[in-house]
Short mmCIF file of C-alpha atoms and ligand atoms in Angstrom, two decimals:
data_model
loop_
_atom_site.label_atom_id
_atom_site.label_comp_id
_atom_site.label_asym_id
_atom_site.label_seq_id
_atom_site.Cartn_x
_atom_site.Cartn_y
_atom_site.Cartn_z
CA UNK A 1012 0.00 0.00 0.00
CA UNK A 1013 1.15 3.58 -0.64
CA UNK A 1014 3.05 5.24 2.19
CA UNK A 1015 2.47 8.82 1.26
CA UNK A 1016 -0.14 10.60 -0.79
CA UNK A 1017 -0.19 14.05 -2.21
CA UNK A 1018 -2.42 15.95 -4.60
CA UNK A 1019 -1.19 17.37 -7.88
CA UNK A 1020 -0.92 21.11 -8.54
CA UNK A 1021 -2.84 22.85 -11.35
CA UNK A 1022 0.33 22.82 -13.52
CA UNK A 1023 0.72 19.05 -13.01
CA UNK A 1024 -2.91 18.55 -13.97
CA UNK A 1025 -2.65 20.70 -17.09
CA UNK A 1026 0.44 18.85 -18.34
CA UNK A 1027 -0.99 15.41 -17.52
CA UNK A 1028 -4.19 16.32 -19.34
CA UNK A 1029 -2.22 17.20 -22.43
CA UNK A 1030 0.20 14.26 -22.26
CA UNK A 1031 -2.49 11.64 -21.76
CA UNK A 1032 -5.05 13.10 -24.16
CA UNK A 1033 -7.64 14.57 -21.81
CA UNK A 1034 -7.60 18.27 -22.71
CA UNK A 1035 -5.69 20.39 -25.24
CA UNK A 1036 -5.42 24.13 -25.75
CA UNK A 1037 -7.69 24.90 -28.70
CA UNK A 1038 -5.96 25.88 -31.97
CA UNK A 1039 -2.54 25.39 -30.39
CA UNK A 1040 -0.91 24.91 -33.79
CA UNK A 1041 -1.90 28.54 -34.49
CA UNK A 1042 -0.76 29.83 -31.11
CA UNK A 1043 -4.05 29.02 -29.35
CA UNK A 1044 -7.08 31.11 -28.47
CA UNK A 1045 -7.36 32.20 -24.86
CA UNK A 1046 -10.23 30.62 -22.95
CA UNK A 1047 -10.91 27.81 -25.44
CA UNK A 1048 -10.03 24.15 -24.92
CA UNK A 1049 -10.57 20.90 -26.83
CA UNK A 1050 -11.26 17.57 -25.19
CA UNK A 1051 -9.07 14.71 -26.42
CA UNK A 1052 -9.81 10.95 -26.62
CA UNK A 1053 -9.89 10.43 -22.85
CA UNK A 1054 -11.33 13.85 -21.98
CA UNK A 1055 -14.34 13.34 -24.21
CA UNK A 1056 -15.09 10.03 -22.45
CA UNK A 1057 -14.80 11.59 -19.00
CA UNK A 1058 -16.93 14.57 -19.98
CA UNK A 1059 -19.59 12.36 -21.61
CA UNK A 1060 -19.65 10.12 -18.53
CA UNK A 1061 -20.14 13.05 -16.16
CA UNK A 1062 -22.87 14.53 -18.35
CA UNK A 1063 -24.58 11.12 -18.59
CA UNK A 1064 -24.45 10.72 -14.80
CA UNK A 1065 -26.16 14.11 -14.45
CA UNK A 1066 -28.80 13.27 -17.07
CA UNK A 1067 -29.56 9.90 -15.49
CA UNK A 1068 -29.97 11.38 -12.04
CA UNK A 1069 -32.11 14.27 -13.30
CA UNK A 1070 -34.24 12.70 -16.01
CA UNK A 1071 -34.19 8.89 -15.66
CA UNK A 1072 -34.14 8.54 -11.90
CA UNK A 1073 -36.89 11.12 -11.25
CA UNK A 1074 -40.43 11.11 -12.53
CA UNK A 1075 -40.89 14.87 -12.47
CA UNK A 1076 -38.38 16.03 -15.08
CA UNK A 1077 -38.47 16.20 -18.91
CA UNK A 1078 -35.45 16.71 -21.20
CA UNK A 1079 -34.80 19.32 -23.87
CA UNK A 1080 -32.16 20.29 -26.42
CA UNK A 1081 -32.69 23.85 -27.65
CA UNK A 1082 -30.64 25.87 -30.13
CA UNK A 1083 -27.39 27.53 -29.19
CA UNK A 1084 -28.12 30.56 -31.33
CA UNK A 1085 -30.60 32.85 -29.65
CA UNK A 1086 -33.15 35.30 -31.03
CA UNK A 1087 -32.04 38.78 -29.88
CA UNK A 1088 -35.42 39.39 -28.22
CA UNK A 1089 -34.88 36.44 -25.87
CA UNK A 1090 -31.86 38.13 -24.37
CA UNK A 1091 -33.40 41.57 -24.45
CA UNK A 1092 -36.39 40.41 -22.42
CA UNK A 1093 -34.37 38.14 -20.13
CA UNK A 1094 -32.39 41.19 -19.04
CA UNK A 1095 -29.06 39.91 -20.38
CA UNK A 1096 -28.69 42.69 -22.95
CA UNK A 1097 -28.78 45.34 -20.24
CA UNK A 1098 -27.23 43.62 -17.26
CA UNK A 1099 -25.10 40.61 -18.22
CA UNK A 1100 -21.81 42.43 -17.86
CA UNK A 1101 -18.66 42.52 -15.74
CA UNK A 1102 -16.67 45.58 -14.74
CA UNK A 1103 -13.50 45.84 -16.83
CA UNK A 1104 -10.41 47.92 -15.99
CA UNK A 1105 -7.14 48.57 -17.82
CA UNK A 1106 -3.72 49.00 -16.27
CA UNK A 1107 -2.21 52.25 -17.58
CA UNK A 1108 1.30 50.94 -16.87
CA UNK A 1109 1.42 47.44 -18.39
CA UNK A 1110 -1.73 47.81 -20.58
CA UNK A 1111 -3.22 44.62 -19.14
CA UNK A 1112 -7.02 44.32 -19.12
CA UNK A 1113 -8.79 42.62 -16.19
CA UNK A 1114 -12.01 42.29 -14.17
CA UNK A 1115 -12.46 45.16 -11.76
CA UNK A 1116 -14.26 42.97 -9.20
CA UNK A 1117 -11.44 40.37 -9.07
CA UNK A 1118 -8.60 42.73 -8.09
CA UNK A 1119 -6.51 42.08 -4.99
CA UNK A 1120 -6.10 45.33 -2.97
CA UNK A 1121 -7.03 47.35 -6.06
CA UNK A 1122 -3.79 46.35 -7.81
CA UNK A 1123 -3.11 45.15 -11.37
CA UNK A 1124 -2.96 41.33 -11.57
CA UNK A 1125 0.04 41.48 -13.81
CA UNK A 1126 2.40 44.21 -12.54
CA UNK A 1127 0.90 45.25 -9.20
CA UNK A 1128 0.39 48.87 -10.26
CA UNK A 1129 -2.51 50.88 -8.85
CA UNK A 1130 -2.58 53.10 -11.94
CA UNK A 1131 -5.85 51.64 -13.27
CA UNK A 1132 -8.71 53.09 -15.33
CA UNK A 1133 -12.19 53.49 -13.87
CA UNK A 1134 -14.27 50.27 -14.31
CA UNK A 1135 -16.43 50.11 -17.46
CA UNK A 1136 -19.25 47.61 -17.89
CA UNK A 1137 -18.47 44.99 -20.54
CA UNK A 1138 -21.30 42.81 -21.88
CA UNK A 1139 -20.27 39.15 -21.95
CA UNK A 1140 -22.56 37.99 -24.75
CA UNK A 1141 -21.10 37.02 -28.13
CA UNK A 1142 -22.93 38.59 -31.06
CA UNK A 1143 -22.97 36.87 -34.45
CA UNK A 1144 -24.27 37.76 -37.86
CA UNK A 1145 -27.35 35.80 -38.90
CA UNK A 1146 -28.18 35.05 -42.54
CA UNK A 1147 -26.63 36.49 -45.68
CA UNK A 1148 -27.06 40.18 -44.82
CA UNK A 1149 -24.42 41.89 -42.74
CA UNK A 1150 -26.36 44.75 -41.23
CA UNK A 1151 -27.08 45.90 -37.70
CA UNK A 1152 -30.54 44.37 -37.71
CA UNK A 1153 -29.59 40.79 -38.60
CA UNK A 1154 -27.68 39.75 -35.53
CA UNK A 1155 -28.16 36.97 -33.00
CA UNK A 1156 -26.56 36.06 -29.69
CA UNK A 1157 -24.73 32.87 -28.83
CA UNK A 1158 -26.54 31.82 -25.66
CA UNK A 1159 -24.74 32.75 -22.42
CA UNK A 1160 -26.78 30.15 -20.48
CA UNK A 1161 -28.92 27.19 -21.58
CA UNK A 1162 -31.75 28.30 -19.29
CA UNK A 1163 -33.45 30.72 -21.70
CA UNK A 1164 -33.99 27.89 -24.21
CA UNK A 1165 -35.96 26.13 -21.49
CA UNK A 1166 -38.06 29.18 -20.59
CA UNK A 1167 -39.08 29.91 -24.18
CA UNK A 1168 -40.07 26.25 -24.62
CA UNK A 1169 -41.97 26.07 -21.35
CA UNK A 1170 -45.38 26.06 -23.01
CA UNK A 1171 -44.32 23.60 -25.73
CA UNK A 1172 -43.16 21.11 -23.13
CA UNK A 1173 -46.17 21.70 -20.90
CA UNK A 1174 -48.65 21.22 -23.75
CA UNK A 1175 -46.93 18.16 -25.19
CA UNK A 1176 -46.47 16.31 -21.89
CA UNK A 1177 -49.48 17.48 -19.81
CA UNK A 1178 -47.22 18.01 -16.81
CA UNK A 1179 -48.52 19.49 -13.57
CA UNK A 1180 -46.46 21.51 -11.10
CA UNK A 1181 -44.01 20.80 -9.65
CA UNK A 1182 -41.95 19.59 -12.60
CA UNK A 1183 -38.65 20.38 -14.23
CA UNK A 1184 -37.02 20.66 -17.63
CA UNK A 1185 -33.38 19.58 -17.92
CA UNK A 1186 -30.90 20.56 -20.56
CA UNK A 1187 -27.17 20.21 -21.12
CA UNK A 1188 -25.16 22.02 -23.75
CA UNK A 1189 -22.73 24.72 -24.75
CA UNK A 1190 -22.89 28.29 -23.51
CA UNK A 1191 -20.70 31.18 -24.51
CA UNK A 1192 -19.39 34.11 -22.47
CA UNK A 1193 -16.80 36.59 -23.64
CA UNK A 1194 -15.04 36.52 -20.26
CA UNK A 1195 -12.72 39.48 -19.65
CA UNK A 1196 -10.07 37.26 -18.08
CA UNK A 1197 -10.42 33.54 -18.81
CA UNK A 1198 -8.12 31.69 -16.41
CA UNK A 1199 -7.33 28.64 -14.34
CA UNK A 1200 -7.37 26.13 -17.20
CA UNK A 1201 -10.96 24.98 -17.93
CA UNK A 1202 -12.35 26.74 -14.84
CA UNK A 1203 -13.18 30.04 -16.57
CA UNK A 1204 -13.42 29.75 -20.32
CA UNK A 1205 -15.27 31.49 -23.13
CA UNK A 1206 -17.04 28.40 -24.48
CA UNK A 1207 -18.22 25.86 -21.92
CA UNK A 1208 -20.94 23.38 -21.22
CA UNK A 1209 -23.67 23.71 -18.64
CA UNK A 1210 -26.03 21.19 -17.07
CA UNK A 1211 -29.14 23.09 -16.07
CA UNK A 1212 -32.45 22.18 -14.58
CA UNK A 1213 -35.34 24.63 -14.39
CA UNK A 1214 -37.72 23.26 -11.78
CA UNK A 1215 -41.13 24.94 -11.87
CA UNK A 1216 -43.07 25.22 -8.62
CA UNK A 1217 -46.04 27.01 -7.15
CA UNK A 1218 -45.16 30.41 -5.66
CA UNK A 1219 -45.01 29.96 -1.89
CA UNK A 1220 -43.39 26.52 -2.16
CA UNK A 1221 -40.26 27.95 -3.79
CA UNK A 1222 -38.14 28.41 -0.67
CA UNK A 1223 -38.69 24.84 0.45
CA UNK A 1224 -37.83 23.51 -3.02
CA UNK A 1225 -34.77 25.73 -3.14
CA UNK A 1226 -33.40 24.16 0.06
CA UNK A 1227 -34.18 20.65 -1.22
CA UNK A 1228 -32.36 21.24 -4.49
CA UNK A 1229 -29.26 22.60 -2.76
CA UNK A 1230 -29.06 19.38 -0.70
CA UNK A 1231 -29.78 17.06 -3.68
CA UNK A 1232 -27.07 18.72 -5.71
CA UNK A 1233 -24.50 18.68 -2.93
CA UNK A 1234 -25.10 14.94 -2.46
CA UNK A 1235 -24.82 14.34 -6.21
CA UNK A 1236 -21.36 15.91 -6.35
CA UNK A 1237 -20.28 13.67 -3.48
CA UNK A 1238 -21.55 10.66 -5.46
CA UNK A 1239 -19.24 11.73 -8.29
CA UNK A 1240 -16.36 11.17 -5.88
CA UNK A 1241 -15.70 14.71 -4.63
CA UNK A 1242 -14.46 14.77 -1.04
CA UNK A 1243 -17.04 16.16 1.40
CA UNK A 1244 -14.47 18.43 3.06
CA UNK A 1245 -13.67 20.07 -0.28
CA UNK A 1246 -17.28 21.09 -0.87
CA UNK A 1247 -19.06 23.94 0.86
CA UNK A 1248 -22.09 26.15 0.44
CA UNK A 1249 -22.02 29.91 -0.03
CA UNK A 1250 -25.20 31.93 0.39
CA UNK A 1251 -24.84 34.89 -1.98
CA UNK A 1252 -25.38 38.20 -0.21
CA UNK A 1253 -28.32 40.21 -1.48
CA UNK A 1254 -26.17 42.82 -3.25
CA UNK A 1255 -24.35 40.12 -5.29
CA UNK A 1256 -27.49 38.40 -6.60
CA UNK A 1257 -28.06 38.22 -10.36
CA UNK A 1258 -30.84 40.44 -11.70
CA UNK A 1259 -33.29 37.52 -11.83
CA UNK A 1260 -32.63 35.92 -8.43
CA UNK A 1261 -34.36 36.18 -5.09
CA UNK A 1262 -31.75 33.92 -3.45
CA UNK A 1263 -28.77 31.89 -4.68
CA UNK A 1264 -26.69 29.27 -2.95
CA UNK A 1265 -23.40 28.41 -4.63
CA UNK A 1266 -21.83 24.99 -4.24
CA UNK A 1267 -18.11 25.71 -3.93
CA UNK A 1268 -15.35 23.20 -4.49
CA UNK A 1269 -11.73 23.53 -3.43
CA UNK A 1270 -10.06 23.62 -6.86
CA UNK A 1271 -6.22 23.71 -6.96
CA UNK A 1272 -6.50 27.54 -7.09
CA UNK A 1273 -8.89 27.75 -4.11
CA UNK A 1274 -12.59 27.44 -3.20
CA UNK A 1275 -14.71 28.57 -6.16
CA UNK A 1276 -18.18 28.06 -7.62
CA UNK A 1277 -18.90 24.68 -9.15
CA UNK A 1278 -22.67 25.09 -9.34
CA UNK A 1279 -25.19 27.79 -8.49
CA UNK A 1280 -28.66 26.95 -7.20
CA UNK A 1281 -30.88 29.99 -7.73
CA UNK A 1282 -34.44 30.90 -6.90
CA UNK A 1283 -35.26 32.77 -10.13
CA UNK A 1284 -38.87 33.44 -9.01
CA UNK A 1285 -41.28 34.15 -11.90
CA UNK A 1286 -38.82 36.62 -13.42
CA UNK A 1287 -38.03 34.78 -16.66
CA UNK A 1288 -41.40 33.24 -17.53
CA UNK A 1289 -42.97 36.51 -16.45
CA UNK A 1290 -40.83 38.72 -18.61
CA UNK A 1291 -41.08 36.52 -21.70
CA UNK A 1292 -44.86 36.51 -21.20
CA UNK A 1293 -45.11 40.22 -20.62
CA UNK A 1294 -43.35 40.85 -23.86
CA UNK A 1295 -45.38 38.57 -26.11
CA UNK A 1296 -47.44 40.18 -28.84
CA UNK A 1297 -50.28 37.73 -28.50
CA UNK A 1298 -51.29 38.81 -25.04
CA UNK A 1299 -54.74 38.74 -23.56
CA UNK A 1300 -54.84 34.98 -23.85
CA UNK A 1301 -55.18 34.41 -20.17
CA UNK A 1302 -56.32 36.28 -17.17
CA UNK A 1303 -54.19 38.68 -15.17
CA UNK A 1304 -51.18 37.10 -13.55
CA UNK A 1305 -49.07 37.70 -10.48
CA UNK A 1306 -48.69 41.09 -8.90
CA UNK A 1307 -45.14 41.36 -10.25
CA UNK A 1308 -46.40 41.54 -13.79
CA UNK A 1309 -49.25 43.84 -14.63
CA UNK A 1310 -49.56 42.59 -18.16
CA UNK A 1311 -51.30 39.45 -19.33
CA UNK A 1312 -49.10 36.41 -19.61
CA UNK A 1313 -48.69 33.43 -21.85
CA UNK A 1314 -46.21 31.24 -20.00
CA UNK A 1315 -48.60 30.33 -17.23
CA UNK A 1316 -50.27 27.33 -15.64
CA UNK A 1317 -53.66 26.86 -14.03
CA UNK A 1318 -53.97 26.25 -10.33
CA UNK A 1319 -55.29 22.94 -9.07
CA UNK A 1320 -58.92 24.05 -9.10
CA UNK A 1321 -58.46 24.92 -12.79
CA UNK A 1322 -59.53 28.49 -12.23
CA UNK A 1323 -56.75 31.02 -11.95
CA UNK A 1324 -53.70 31.26 -14.12
CA UNK A 1325 -50.35 32.13 -12.58
CA UNK A 1326 -46.70 32.27 -13.53
CA UNK A 1327 -44.77 29.46 -11.83
CA UNK A 1328 -41.66 30.18 -9.80
CA UNK A 1329 -38.50 28.41 -10.84
CA UNK A 1330 -35.60 26.87 -8.92
CA UNK A 1331 -32.48 26.49 -11.02
CA UNK A 1332 -29.57 24.19 -10.18
CA UNK A 1333 -27.01 25.24 -12.80
CA UNK A 1334 -23.74 23.32 -12.96
CA UNK A 1335 -20.70 23.76 -15.17
CA UNK A 1336 -19.66 20.53 -16.89
CA UNK A 1337 -16.10 21.74 -17.53
CA UNK A 1338 -15.76 22.84 -13.90
CA UNK A 1339 -17.12 19.42 -12.94
CA UNK A 1340 -14.44 17.71 -15.06
CA UNK A 1341 -11.75 19.87 -13.43
CA UNK A 1342 -13.11 19.05 -9.98
CA UNK A 1343 -13.16 15.27 -10.48
CA UNK A 1344 -9.70 15.38 -12.06
CA UNK A 1345 -8.17 17.43 -9.25
CA UNK A 1346 -9.89 15.38 -6.58
CA UNK A 1347 -8.88 12.12 -8.25
CA UNK A 1348 -5.23 12.74 -9.15
CA UNK A 1349 -2.83 11.48 -6.46
CA UNK A 1350 0.91 11.11 -6.36
CA UNK A 1351 1.75 8.08 -4.22
CA UNK A 1352 5.12 6.93 -2.92
CA UNK A 1353 5.02 3.14 -2.74
CA UNK A 1354 6.73 0.91 -0.19
CA UNK A 1355 9.61 0.19 -2.58
CA UNK A 1356 10.24 3.93 -2.92
CA UNK A 1357 8.82 4.24 -6.45
CA UNK A 1358 6.23 6.84 -7.32
CA UNK A 1359 2.93 6.27 -9.01
CA UNK A 1360 0.39 8.77 -10.32
CA UNK A 1361 -3.11 7.42 -9.97
CA UNK A 1362 -6.39 8.97 -11.01
CA UNK A 1363 -8.95 7.68 -8.52
CA UNK A 1364 -12.11 8.22 -10.51
CA UNK A 1365 -15.41 6.60 -9.66
CA UNK A 1366 -15.80 3.67 -12.12
CA UNK A 1367 -18.80 5.22 -13.90
CA UNK A 1368 -16.63 8.24 -14.83
CA UNK A 1369 -13.51 6.36 -15.94
CA UNK A 1370 -12.62 6.90 -19.62
CA UNK A 1371 -11.59 3.25 -20.00
CA UNK A 1372 -13.68 0.69 -18.15
CA UNK A 1373 -10.95 -1.94 -18.39
CA UNK A 1374 -7.64 -2.60 -20.10
CA UNK A 1375 -6.93 -6.08 -21.40
CA UNK A 1376 -3.19 -6.67 -21.32
CA UNK A 1377 -1.40 -9.55 -23.10
CA UNK A 1378 1.71 -10.55 -21.15
CA UNK A 1379 3.63 -11.23 -24.35
CA UNK A 1380 2.68 -9.27 -27.43
CA UNK A 1381 4.38 -11.73 -29.78
CA UNK A 1382 2.60 -14.79 -28.49
CA UNK A 1383 -0.28 -15.49 -30.86
CA UNK A 1384 -2.34 -17.47 -28.39
CA UNK A 1385 -2.08 -14.82 -25.67
CA UNK A 1386 -2.78 -11.98 -28.12
CA UNK A 1387 -5.81 -13.71 -29.60
CA UNK A 1388 -7.29 -14.51 -26.20
CA UNK A 1389 -6.74 -10.92 -25.02
CA UNK A 1390 -8.44 -9.50 -28.09
CA UNK A 1391 -11.33 -11.91 -27.65
CA UNK A 1392 -11.87 -10.79 -24.03
CA UNK A 1393 -11.61 -7.10 -24.96
CA UNK A 1394 -14.21 -7.56 -27.68
CA UNK A 1395 -16.62 -9.42 -25.41
CA UNK A 1396 -16.38 -6.75 -22.71
CA UNK A 1397 -16.81 -3.94 -25.26
CA UNK A 1398 -20.01 -5.56 -26.45
CA UNK A 1399 -21.48 -5.19 -22.96
CA UNK A 1400 -21.66 -1.46 -23.81
CA UNK A 1401 -20.53 -0.23 -20.44
CA UNK A 1402 -17.93 2.01 -22.08
CA UNK A 1403 -14.53 1.79 -23.74
CA UNK A 1404 -12.42 -1.30 -23.13
CA UNK A 1405 -8.81 -0.98 -24.26
CA UNK A 1406 -6.69 -3.76 -25.71
CA UNK A 1407 -3.31 -2.60 -24.35
CA UNK A 1408 -0.38 -4.27 -26.04
CA UNK A 1409 2.61 -2.19 -24.97
CA UNK A 1410 4.35 -5.47 -24.11
CA UNK A 1411 5.23 -4.66 -20.51
CA UNK A 1412 2.59 -5.42 -17.92
CA UNK A 1413 4.07 -3.13 -15.24
CA UNK A 1414 4.09 -0.19 -17.67
CA UNK A 1415 0.56 -0.97 -18.79
CA UNK A 1416 -0.64 -0.89 -15.16
CA UNK A 1417 1.09 2.47 -14.51
CA UNK A 1418 -0.30 3.94 -17.72
CA UNK A 1419 -3.82 2.91 -16.79
CA UNK A 1420 -3.45 4.05 -13.16
CA UNK A 1421 -2.65 7.49 -14.52
CA UNK A 1422 -5.82 7.69 -16.61
CA UNK A 1423 -8.09 6.12 -14.01
CA UNK A 1424 -8.82 2.69 -15.51
CA UNK A 1425 -10.34 0.74 -12.60
CA UNK A 1426 -9.49 -2.77 -13.83
CA UNK A 1427 -6.68 -4.39 -15.78
CA UNK A 1428 -7.15 -7.93 -17.04
CA UNK A 1429 -3.98 -9.79 -17.90
CA UNK A 1430 -3.68 -12.83 -20.11
CA UNK A 1431 -0.44 -14.72 -19.40
CA UNK A 1432 1.10 -18.17 -19.82
CA UNK A 1433 -0.84 -19.52 -16.83
CA UNK A 1434 -4.05 -18.67 -18.66
CA UNK A 1435 -3.85 -21.91 -20.56
CA UNK A 1436 -2.66 -24.07 -17.66
CA UNK A 1437 -4.93 -25.89 -15.23
CA UNK A 1438 -8.43 -27.26 -15.62
CA UNK A 1439 -9.89 -24.08 -17.12
CA UNK A 1440 -8.60 -20.89 -18.70
CA UNK A 1441 -8.03 -18.02 -16.29
CA UNK A 1442 -6.80 -14.39 -16.16
CA UNK A 1443 -5.36 -12.00 -13.56
CA UNK A 1444 -7.55 -9.09 -12.51
CA UNK A 1445 -5.78 -6.08 -11.04
CA UNK A 1446 -7.64 -3.34 -9.20
CA UNK A 1447 -6.45 0.28 -9.58
CA UNK A 1448 -6.63 1.77 -6.07
CA UNK A 1449 -5.52 -1.18 -3.93
CA UNK A 1450 -3.29 -2.63 -6.72
CA UNK A 1451 -4.47 -6.03 -5.50
CA UNK A 1452 -4.56 -8.92 -7.93
CA UNK A 1453 -6.78 -11.93 -8.16
CA UNK A 1454 -7.05 -14.84 -10.54
CA UNK A 1455 -10.44 -15.75 -11.94
CA UNK A 1456 -11.68 -18.20 -14.61
CA UNK A 1457 -12.23 -16.52 -18.00
CA UNK A 1458 -15.84 -17.71 -18.06
CA UNK A 1459 -16.52 -15.44 -15.05
CA UNK A 1460 -14.94 -12.28 -16.45
CA UNK A 1461 -18.06 -10.84 -18.12
CA UNK A 1462 -20.21 -11.40 -15.04
CA UNK A 1463 -17.55 -9.91 -12.77
CA UNK A 1464 -17.21 -6.88 -15.05
CA UNK A 1465 -20.97 -6.27 -15.09
CA UNK A 1466 -21.29 -6.64 -11.34
CA UNK A 1467 -18.29 -4.40 -10.75
CA UNK A 1468 -19.91 -1.57 -12.74
CA UNK A 1469 -23.33 -2.13 -11.22
CA UNK A 1470 -21.84 -1.83 -7.72
CA UNK A 1471 -19.51 1.07 -8.63
CA UNK A 1472 -16.98 0.19 -5.94
CA UNK A 1473 -13.20 0.49 -6.04
CA UNK A 1474 -10.37 -0.42 -3.66
CA UNK A 1475 -10.12 -3.55 -1.52
CA UNK A 1476 -13.88 -3.82 -1.25
CA UNK A 1477 -14.32 -5.22 -4.77
CA UNK A 1478 -13.08 -8.75 -4.16
P1 LIG B 551 -18.79 32.99 -11.94
O1 LIG B 551 -19.25 33.83 -10.78
O2 LIG B 551 -17.71 32.00 -11.59
O3 LIG B 551 -18.46 33.81 -13.17
P2 LIG B 551 -21.53 32.66 -12.55
O4 LIG B 551 -22.15 32.86 -11.22
O5 LIG B 551 -21.54 33.75 -13.54
O6 LIG B 551 -20.01 32.10 -12.37
P3 LIG B 551 -23.67 31.10 -13.48
O7 LIG B 551 -24.19 32.13 -14.39
O8 LIG B 551 -24.39 30.81 -12.21
O9 LIG B 551 -22.13 31.37 -13.20
O10 LIG B 551 -23.52 29.75 -14.35
C1 LIG B 551 -23.77 28.47 -13.81
C2 LIG B 551 -22.54 27.60 -13.86
O11 LIG B 551 -21.94 27.62 -15.16
C3 LIG B 551 -21.43 28.03 -12.91
O12 LIG B 551 -21.65 27.53 -11.60
C4 LIG B 551 -20.21 27.42 -13.55
O13 LIG B 551 -20.05 26.06 -13.15
C5 LIG B 551 -20.54 27.46 -15.03
N1 LIG B 551 -19.83 28.60 -15.66
C6 LIG B 551 -20.23 29.88 -15.69
N2 LIG B 551 -19.33 30.64 -16.35
C7 LIG B 551 -18.35 29.80 -16.75
C8 LIG B 551 -17.14 29.98 -17.48
N3 LIG B 551 -16.80 31.16 -17.98
N4 LIG B 551 -16.37 28.90 -17.73
C9 LIG B 551 -16.72 27.68 -17.25
N5 LIG B 551 -17.85 27.45 -16.55
C10 LIG B 551 -18.65 28.49 -16.31
#
C-alpha cells in the first residue's frame, strides 16, 4: 500500500491532461485562443460520462423532469427580455502601466494582476454575450446572440413542453449544452473559459413553495457531487449576499469546491422566481390569452399554468440548479489525481475516478505481445467486454505489464485484465484481474470475467472492497 499521498498542482494537472489526451489548448498549432479548450480521446469520455451521470440522475431517476435540447443561437429578443442585454456584464479595468485588461471585481487590494500597479482606469461595464451575424445580410438588424446560459432555451419552450407532456407543477425541464461568455479574463485552465458546457435544470413550482424547493435542491445537488467522488471536506455552500445576486434571483446558494486555485463556484442553485417566464410573457405580442397574472407583472401572460382548481392562471416560480460541466471535469480530475510513494520507494500517479466516470472501463493486457495465443485470447476478451456497452475497453499491447498498469493508473482505468502463460494451464482458462486503487490482484476463470465486469460496474466500488 502507498506510504504517502499528495495531490497534484494545477500545472501538473494541465500537463498530464495534455500528455495523456484529456484536454488540449484549442488551436494550439496557431498559437491558441485564450479561454478555449478541446477535449481529447480520454477527456471526451470523462466529460460524456459526467454529463450522462447528471442526465440519469435528473431525467431517468426522477419522474418529475423532462429533457430538452434547444438551439445555441438565440433570437435577440430572448436576451433583451431576459435582461441579459442590459445587465449581463462585468466591470473591466485597464492597467495604464502594463496595458493589461482585467475584471475590476477580481482585483486584490485594487492592484493590477500582472504588474501590481494601482494606476488603473475606472471600471467600465463589458457585456459578456457574443454577437454573431445571422443570414446572408451583414447589417445591424440581422444579428443573433450565442446563448450565455442554456436556461433561456428552457423558458421559451416552457409552453411547448407543458402542452406536449401534460405536466402538472411541480416539474422540471433539464438541458445540457454549450454556452458562450466573452469573459474578460479567462483563467485557471478549464475553470473560466469562453465556451463551456452547462447542465441546467429549471424546476417549476407554485409560488409559496419555492423556498422549500430551493433548500431541497441545494441538498440534492450537494449529495450528487459527493456521489461523483468529490471529497465532502472540499465542498461547501455559499449563500450569496443580497447585493451580489443576479438580476433575476431572489436567493442563490453556490456549491463551492476547493479547486487547486482555491474554493470557487462549481454550481449555483438559484431561486429565479417568476422573473423569466414573467418577462417573456409580458413581452409577447399575442397577449390577452389568459387572465391577469401575479402582482409582479401587470400585463397578461402566456407562459402560465392553471392552479389545481383549474380556475386562476399564474406564472410558476423556478428553482435552477445550474452546474458547469467543464468545472465538474476539473473538480473530479483534481480530486482524483494522487501522487503516491510506494513501499519500494517508487512513485505512481493514480487517477482515482469513480468507475462510472472512468474513460476506459478496463484494459486487457497480453503478457507477451508476440505470443499469438495470448494476443488472440486478449483481443477476444476485450471484444466481449466492449459488447457489454458499459464504455470503452482498451486492448493494451505495450508489451510490458508493469508499464501498462502504470499507464492505466494514470488515466483512471479501474481494472486491468492480464492474459499470461498460466491462462492456458490448469483445468480451465483463467486471467489476472488487477484493481487500480488497492493494486491487489486476483485470478479468476475466464468464463466469469463478463459477469464480474458487469457486477463491478453495477456496484460502482473500487479499492479492496471489490473482491
Ligand atoms: P462565476 O461567478 O464563476 O463567473 P456565474 O455565477 O456567472 O459564475 P452562473 O451564471 O451561475 O455562473 O452559471 C452556472 C454555472 O456555469 C457556474 O456555476 C459554472 O459552473 C458554469 N460557468 C459559468 N461561467 C463559466 C465559465 N466562464 N467557464 C466555465 N464554466 C462556467
